[in-house]
């Protein structure tokens, strides 16, 4: 062994190198405050290792980026840990950099003859921030897509060469394949290479001047090895443990695939850019931008540029009397300002009970839901089609139905008391946007249970109550208000007792089952099931097990059974043929008069919904969409 | 930098020396941990293809894929190549009904069907059928095979790979499509 090491040293001179590396003189002994530079180097190494592995699983194009990240996250061995560590380590670098900068300035380590190194450090800082910015886009999910678009729009708004720079970054006039290939080249190639080069210089120059020891010395002088190395190692271990913990416990989120067509009201940059984001929201900042003709660039580029310039000038400022104190004071102010602005931004988004805060939180919740749904659909047996995961969501009734319901139906109808997307329907008072919102009463029935057995039961035995909300109707109001007192309501009142009696329990169930079968839903019984046949008998004759209905259903309603030539009854409205099924429902949306004739109180949507939209919303209402197999951890349904 | 001597200021005292040794040991151990741990998920990730066997990529059910109808195969025993189409799972994407390879089908007078994979057992090129010579020939390194799949020269390590074939009730020909490891005399299914 010794022989080999001698041989190696002879050829490489590694012992001198090790000496040089480990025997660095540390006046005043090892200290915890000197660990920051080493931890930064360590975290960068973690990024290199995890980054290379992720690279081997990543595919940069707008049709495969999200898909490959999904695959890394959910299918590949330890992929979620890997991605989590990479994600949190990126943020750790920003935090450590801020601490390192503060330590350097407070300890006066930026002063002559170390100016050069201070500037190298500032360059490194820009590179790291650039890595964060470019990395955020790569998953091509809603979050990263819209956050990064804001950043490139800011670039583009810079007067003069802004638009050209934006086009170069994006690889064209708009976002697409080349945006990803370019960002990826920056993120995995150019920026890391620059970082390595500048880091090497930074460390080289640092070694040349040695450590800036903090006075007074607490201990006798020592060397890098072993005490300082131990402290550095312990600090790195603590950081590594934190990263692993966060990666396993929180993980890196993957929201829904980027969809240029649907806006995203929760677009925010990574948290360490939040202060800048919040800063841009100040009225005076945009105003100054307008006055100076710099636009957004004033707040996003010029002002931060001035701050950075002052920081870069610190070594010169320090030569003036009191300059060091000014520098420290200035940095503390900048840091406090950033922390303050970040706090304000977080408060406004997550806590404040304002219209903006509420809509932000709703959008985040929705994005989260969409993200989970996209993953569930990707894991479904049908898999991700060649055109990418975005088509999964665009063709998913469970995703599109609620959105359509919210925009088209929730003025009058409700879905579980809400607007379909899980929000209360509230009155928006333009004069007091941030006041607690007032709920608005429904003007038409809640459709969450539309066409179900419970719905049919309610219609038959308690019609007036079931249709009560129509009293509030404002559209086709006259017709609507008649409903709770119309002929069906009367019939229901007269027969309610009979239907609900113990003796007629089976009869009632049979008629409900017969009507439910017409919908042809996946859990409906076949037309020739004995129970359905019993219901059919009652529908026609009105004869219950005990007594008789005042009028048989068939006396008023049209009903043609599938595959039968003789109609069960051929006159009267509402038409119950195929009641509650997809086709019936489509007709109900396009031209409800066709079902309800004179007594219809629902506006027709003919010409307002595309075929695809019609398909999505009807399939959502009748529950025709993919659901992942129940996981045992999920709350199991207690009813039914 | 001052020339390093073995004496840092208090190095003489045995207690200080022991302390220094322990600090060095701890630094070494912890340093190794922080260096090794981050690479573990990276390595595991790269080893994914070995750790997790592919879920799909093979046909569903019993592995038989519909190829063509019996009538489409020449009756005189000369082989014809047919494409094999099936659903494939490529990492995250599912491609319905993609062409994944081709097979030779032949039929003799008794109506007996024979099927060979078009993949050369030598190194995986696609074999052609030479009508005139009545031989299967591989364009890459000149492997040749007789009509019954038997190798005709010593270039390929084994004869052509036969595939199981059957006719279903609709008179369609189904083949159990498999790929085999190239370059070995033993016939081993690649899964
Ligand atoms: S691959 Fe066919 S002869 Fe080599």
Coordinates of N, CA and C in Angstrom, one line a residue, chain A residues 78-201:
Chain A
X78 N -36.6 5.3 -6.7 CA -36.1 6.5 -5.9 C -36.2 7.8 -6.6
X79 N -37.0 7.8 -7.7 CA -37.1 9.0 -8.5 C -37.7 10.2 -7.7
X80 N -38.6 9.9 -6.8 CA -39.2 11.0 -6.1 C -38.2 11.6 -5.1
X81 N -37.4 10.7 -4.5 CA -36.4 11.2 -3.6 C -35.4 12.1 -4.3
X82 N -35.0 11.6 -5.4 CA -34.0 12.3 -6.2 C -34.4 13.6 -6.6
X83 N -35.7 13.7 -7.1 CA -36.2 14.9 -7.5 C -36.4 15.9 -6.4
X84 N -36.9 15.3 -5.3 CA -37.1 16.1 -4.0 C -35.8 16.7 -3.6
X85 N -34.7 15.9 -3.5 CA -33.5 16.5 -3.1 C -33.0 17.6 -4.0
X86 N -33.1 17.3 -5.3 CA -32.7 18.4 -6.3 C -33.5 19.7 -6.1
X87 N -34.7 19.5 -5.9 CA -35.7 20.6 -5.7 C -35.3 21.4 -4.5
X88 N -35.1 20.8 -3.3 CA -34.9 21.5 -2.1 C -33.4 22.0 -2.0
X89 N -32.5 21.2 -2.6 CA -31.1 21.7 -2.6 C -31.0 23.0 -3.3
X90 N -31.8 23.1 -4.4 CA -31.7 24.4 -5.2 C -32.1 25.6 -4.3
X91 N -33.1 25.3 -3.4 CA -33.5 26.4 -2.5 C -32.5 26.6 -1.4
X92 N -32.0 25.5 -1.0 CA -31.0 25.6 0.1 C -29.8 26.4 -0.4
X93 N -29.4 26.3 -1.6 CA -28.3 27.1 -2.2 C -28.6 28.6 -2.1
X94 N -29.8 29.0 -2.4 CA -30.1 30.4 -2.3 C -30.0 30.9 -0.9
X95 N -30.6 30.1 0.1 CA -30.5 30.5 1.5 C -29.1 30.6 1.9
X96 N -28.3 29.5 1.6 CA -26.9 29.5 2.1 C -26.1 30.7 1.5
X97 N -26.4 31.0 0.2 CA -25.7 32.1 -0.4 C -26.0 33.4 0.3
X98 N -27.3 33.6 0.7 CA -27.6 34.8 1.4 C -26.8 34.9 2.7
X99 N -26.8 33.7 3.4 CA -26.0 33.7 4.7 C -24.6 34.0 4.5
X100 N -24.0 33.3 3.5 CA -22.6 33.5 3.1 C -22.3 34.9 2.8
X101 N -23.1 35.6 2.1 CA -22.9 37.0 1.7 C -22.9 37.8 3.0
X102 N -23.9 37.6 3.8 CA -24.0 38.4 5.1 C -22.8 38.2 5.9
X103 N -22.4 36.9 6.0 CA -21.2 36.7 6.9 C -19.9 37.4 6.3
X104 N -19.8 37.3 5.0 CA -18.6 38.0 4.4 C -18.7 39.5 4.6
X105 N -19.8 40.1 4.4 CA -19.9 41.5 4.6 C -19.7 41.9 6.1
X106 N -20.4 41.2 7.0 CA -20.3 41.6 8.4 C -18.8 41.4 8.9
X107 N -18.2 40.3 8.4 CA -16.8 40.1 8.9 C -15.8 40.9 8.1
X108 N -16.3 41.7 7.2 CA -15.4 42.5 6.4 C -14.5 41.8 5.5
X109 N -14.9 40.6 5.1 CA -14.1 39.8 4.2 C -14.1 40.2 2.8
X110 N -14.8 41.3 2.5 CA -14.9 41.8 1.1 C -13.9 42.8 0.8
X111 N -13.2 43.3 1.9 CA -12.3 44.5 1.8 C -11.0 44.1 1.1
X112 N -10.3 45.1 0.6 CA -9.0 44.8 0.0 C -8.1 43.9 0.9
X113 N -7.4 43.0 0.4 CA -7.2 42.7 -1.1 C -8.2 41.7 -1.6
X114 N -9.4 41.5 -1.1 CA -10.2 40.4 -1.5 C -11.4 40.9 -2.4
X115 N -11.3 42.1 -2.9 CA -12.4 42.6 -3.8 C -12.7 41.6 -4.9
X116 N -11.7 41.2 -5.6 CA -11.9 40.3 -6.7 C -12.8 39.1 -6.3
X117 N -12.4 38.5 -5.2 CA -13.2 37.3 -4.8 C -14.6 37.7 -4.4
X118 N -14.8 38.8 -3.9 CA -16.1 39.3 -3.5 C -17.0 39.3 -4.8
X119 N -16.4 39.9 -5.9 CA -17.1 40.0 -7.1 C -17.3 38.7 -7.7
X120 N -16.3 37.8 -7.6 CA -16.6 36.4 -8.2 C -17.8 35.8 -7.5
X121 N -17.8 36.1 -6.2 CA -19.0 35.5 -5.4 C -20.3 36.1 -5.9
X122 N -20.3 37.4 -6.2 CA -21.5 38.0 -6.7 C -21.9 37.4 -8.1
X123 N -20.9 37.1 -8.9 CA -21.2 36.4 -10.2 C -21.8 35.0 -9.9
X124 N -21.2 34.3 -9.0 CA -21.7 33.0 -8.7 C -23.2 33.1 -8.3
X125 N -23.5 34.1 -7.5 CA -24.9 34.3 -7.0 C -25.8 34.4 -8.2
X126 N -25.5 35.2 -9.2 CA -26.3 35.4 -10.4 C -26.5 34.0 -11.1
X127 N -25.4 33.3 -11.2 CA -25.5 32.0 -11.9 C -26.5 31.0 -11.1
X128 N -26.4 31.0 -9.8 CA -27.2 30.1 -9.0 C -28.7 30.6 -9.2
X129 N -28.9 31.9 -9.2 CA -30.3 32.3 -9.4 C -30.8 31.9 -10.8
X130 N -29.9 32.0 -11.8 CA -30.3 31.6 -13.1 C -30.6 30.1 -13.2
X131 N -29.8 29.3 -12.5 CA -30.1 27.9 -12.4 C -31.5 27.6 -11.9
X132 N -31.8 28.4 -10.8 CA -33.1 28.2 -10.2 C -34.2 28.6 -11.2
X133 N -34.1 29.7 -11.9 CA -35.1 30.1 -12.8 C -35.3 29.2 -14.0
X134 N -34.2 28.7 -14.5 CA -34.3 27.8 -15.7 C -34.8 26.4 -15.2
X135 N -34.4 26.0 -14.0 CA -34.9 24.7 -13.6 C -36.4 24.6 -13.3
X136 N -36.9 25.8 -12.9 CA -38.3 25.8 -12.5 C -39.3 25.5 -13.7
X137 N -38.8 25.8 -14.9 CA -39.6 25.6 -16.1 C -39.6 24.1 -16.6
X138 N -38.5 23.4 -16.3 CA -38.3 22.1 -17.0 C -39.4 21.1 -16.8
X139 N -40.1 21.0 -15.6 CA -41.2 20.0 -15.5 C -42.4 20.3 -16.5
X140 N -42.4 21.6 -17.0 CA -43.5 21.9 -17.9 C -44.8 21.7 -17.3
X141 N -45.0 22.0 -16.0 CA -46.3 22.0 -15.4 C -46.8 23.4 -15.3
X142 N -48.1 23.5 -14.9 CA -48.8 24.8 -14.8 C -48.0 25.8 -14.0
X143 N -47.5 25.3 -12.9 CA -46.8 26.2 -11.9 C -45.5 26.8 -12.6
X144 N -44.7 25.9 -13.1 CA -43.4 26.4 -13.7 C -43.7 27.2 -15.0
X145 N -44.6 26.7 -15.7 CA -44.9 27.3 -17.0 C -45.3 28.8 -16.8
X146 N -46.3 29.0 -16.0 CA -46.7 30.4 -15.9 C -45.8 31.3 -15.1
X147 N -45.1 30.7 -14.1 CA -44.1 31.5 -13.3 C -43.0 32.0 -14.3
X148 N -42.5 31.1 -15.1 CA -41.4 31.4 -16.0 C -41.8 32.3 -17.1
X149 N -43.1 32.2 -17.5 CA -43.6 33.1 -18.6 C -43.5 34.5 -18.1
X150 N -43.9 34.7 -16.8 CA -43.8 36.1 -16.2 C -42.4 36.6 -16.4
X151 N -41.4 35.8 -16.0 CA -40.0 36.2 -16.1 C -39.6 36.6 -17.5
X152 N -40.0 35.7 -18.5 CA -39.6 36.1 -19.8 C -40.4 37.3 -20.4
X153 N -41.6 37.5 -19.9 CA -42.3 38.6 -20.3 C -41.6 39.9 -19.8
X154 N -41.1 39.8 -18.6 CA -40.4 41.0 -18.0 C -39.2 41.3 -18.9
X155 N -38.4 40.2 -19.3 CA -37.3 40.4 -20.2 C -37.8 41.1 -21.4
X156 N -38.9 40.7 -22.0 CA -39.4 41.2 -23.2 C -39.8 42.7 -23.1
X157 N -40.2 43.1 -21.9 CA -40.7 44.4 -21.7 C -39.6 45.4 -21.6
X158 N -38.4 44.9 -21.4 CA -37.2 45.9 -21.3 C -37.1 46.7 -22.6
X159 N -37.0 48.0 -22.5 CA -36.9 48.8 -23.7 C -35.6 48.4 -24.5
X160 N -35.7 48.6 -25.8 CA -34.5 48.3 -26.7 C -34.5 46.9 -27.0
X161 N -33.5 46.2 -26.5 CA -33.2 44.8 -27.0 C -34.1 43.8 -26.3
X162 N -35.0 44.2 -25.4 CA -35.8 43.3 -24.6 C -36.5 42.2 -25.5
X163 N -37.2 42.6 -26.5 CA -37.9 41.6 -27.3 C -37.0 40.6 -27.9
X164 N -35.8 41.0 -28.3 CA -34.9 40.1 -28.9 C -34.4 39.1 -27.9
X165 N -34.0 39.6 -26.7 CA -33.6 38.7 -25.6 C -34.6 37.7 -25.3
X166 N -35.9 38.2 -25.2 CA -37.0 37.3 -24.9 C -37.1 36.2 -26.0
X167 N -37.0 36.6 -27.3 CA -37.1 35.6 -28.3 C -35.9 34.6 -28.3
X168 N -34.7 35.1 -27.9 CA -33.6 34.2 -27.8 C -33.8 33.2 -26.7
X169 N -34.3 33.7 -25.6 CA -34.5 32.8 -24.4 C -35.6 31.7 -24.7
X170 N -36.6 32.2 -25.4 CA -37.8 31.3 -25.7 C -37.5 30.4 -26.9
X171 N -36.6 30.8 -27.7 CA -36.3 30.0 -28.9 C -37.4 30.3 -30.0
X172 N -38.1 31.5 -29.9 CA -39.1 31.8 -30.8 C -40.0 32.8 -30.2
X173 N -41.1 33.2 -31.0 CA -42.0 34.2 -30.4 C -42.9 33.7 -29.3
X174 N -43.0 32.4 -29.2 CA -43.9 31.9 -28.1 C -43.2 30.7 -27.5
X175 N -43.8 30.2 -26.4 CA -43.3 29.1 -25.7 C -43.5 27.8 -26.5
X176 N -42.6 26.9 -26.5 CA -42.7 25.6 -27.2 C -41.5 24.7 -27.0
X177 N -41.4 23.8 -27.9 CA -40.3 22.8 -27.8 C -38.9 23.5 -27.5
X178 N -38.7 24.6 -28.3 CA -37.4 25.2 -28.2 C -37.2 26.0 -27.0
X179 N -38.2 26.4 -26.3 CA -38.1 27.0 -25.0 C -37.4 26.0 -24.1
X180 N -38.0 24.8 -24.1 CA -37.5 23.7 -23.2 C -36.0 23.3 -23.6
X181 N -35.8 23.1 -24.9 CA -34.4 22.7 -25.2 C -33.4 23.8 -24.8
X182 N -33.8 25.0 -25.0 CA -32.8 26.1 -24.6 C -32.7 26.2 -23.1
X183 N -33.8 26.2 -22.4 CA -33.7 26.3 -20.9 C -32.9 25.1 -20.4
X184 N -33.1 24.0 -21.0 CA -32.4 22.8 -20.5 C -30.9 22.9 -20.8
X185 N -30.6 23.4 -22.0 CA -29.1 23.6 -22.3 C -28.5 24.6 -21.3
X186 N -29.3 25.6 -21.0 CA -28.7 26.6 -20.0 C -28.6 25.9 -18.6
X187 N -29.7 25.2 -18.2 CA -29.7 24.6 -16.9 C -28.7 23.5 -16.6
X188 N -28.6 22.6 -17.6 CA -27.7 21.5 -17.4 C -26.4 21.6 -18.1
X189 N -26.2 22.6 -18.9 CA -24.9 22.7 -19.6 C -24.2 24.0 -19.3
X190 N -24.7 25.1 -19.8 CA -23.9 26.4 -19.8 C -23.8 26.9 -18.4
X191 N -24.9 27.0 -17.6 CA -24.8 27.6 -16.3 C -23.9 26.7 -15.4
X192 N -24.1 25.4 -15.3 CA -23.2 24.6 -14.4 C -21.7 24.8 -14.8
X193 N -21.5 24.8 -16.1 CA -20.1 25.0 -16.6 C -19.5 26.3 -16.0
X194 N -20.3 27.3 -16.2 CA -19.9 28.7 -15.7 C -19.7 28.6 -14.2
X195 N -20.6 27.9 -13.5 CA -20.5 27.9 -12.1 C -19.3 27.2 -11.7
X196 N -18.9 26.1 -12.3 CA -17.7 25.3 -11.9 C -16.5 26.3 -12.2
X197 N -16.5 26.9 -13.3 CA -15.3 27.8 -13.6 C -15.2 28.9 -12.5
X198 N -16.3 29.6 -12.3 CA -16.2 30.7 -11.3 C -16.0 30.2 -9.9
X199 N -16.5 29.0 -9.6 CA -16.3 28.5 -8.3 C -14.8 28.1 -8.1
X200 N -14.2 27.6 -9.1 CA -12.8 27.3 -9.0 C -12.0 28.5 -8.8
X201 N -12.3 29.6 -9.6 CA -11.6 30.8 -9.4 C -11.8 31.4 -7.9

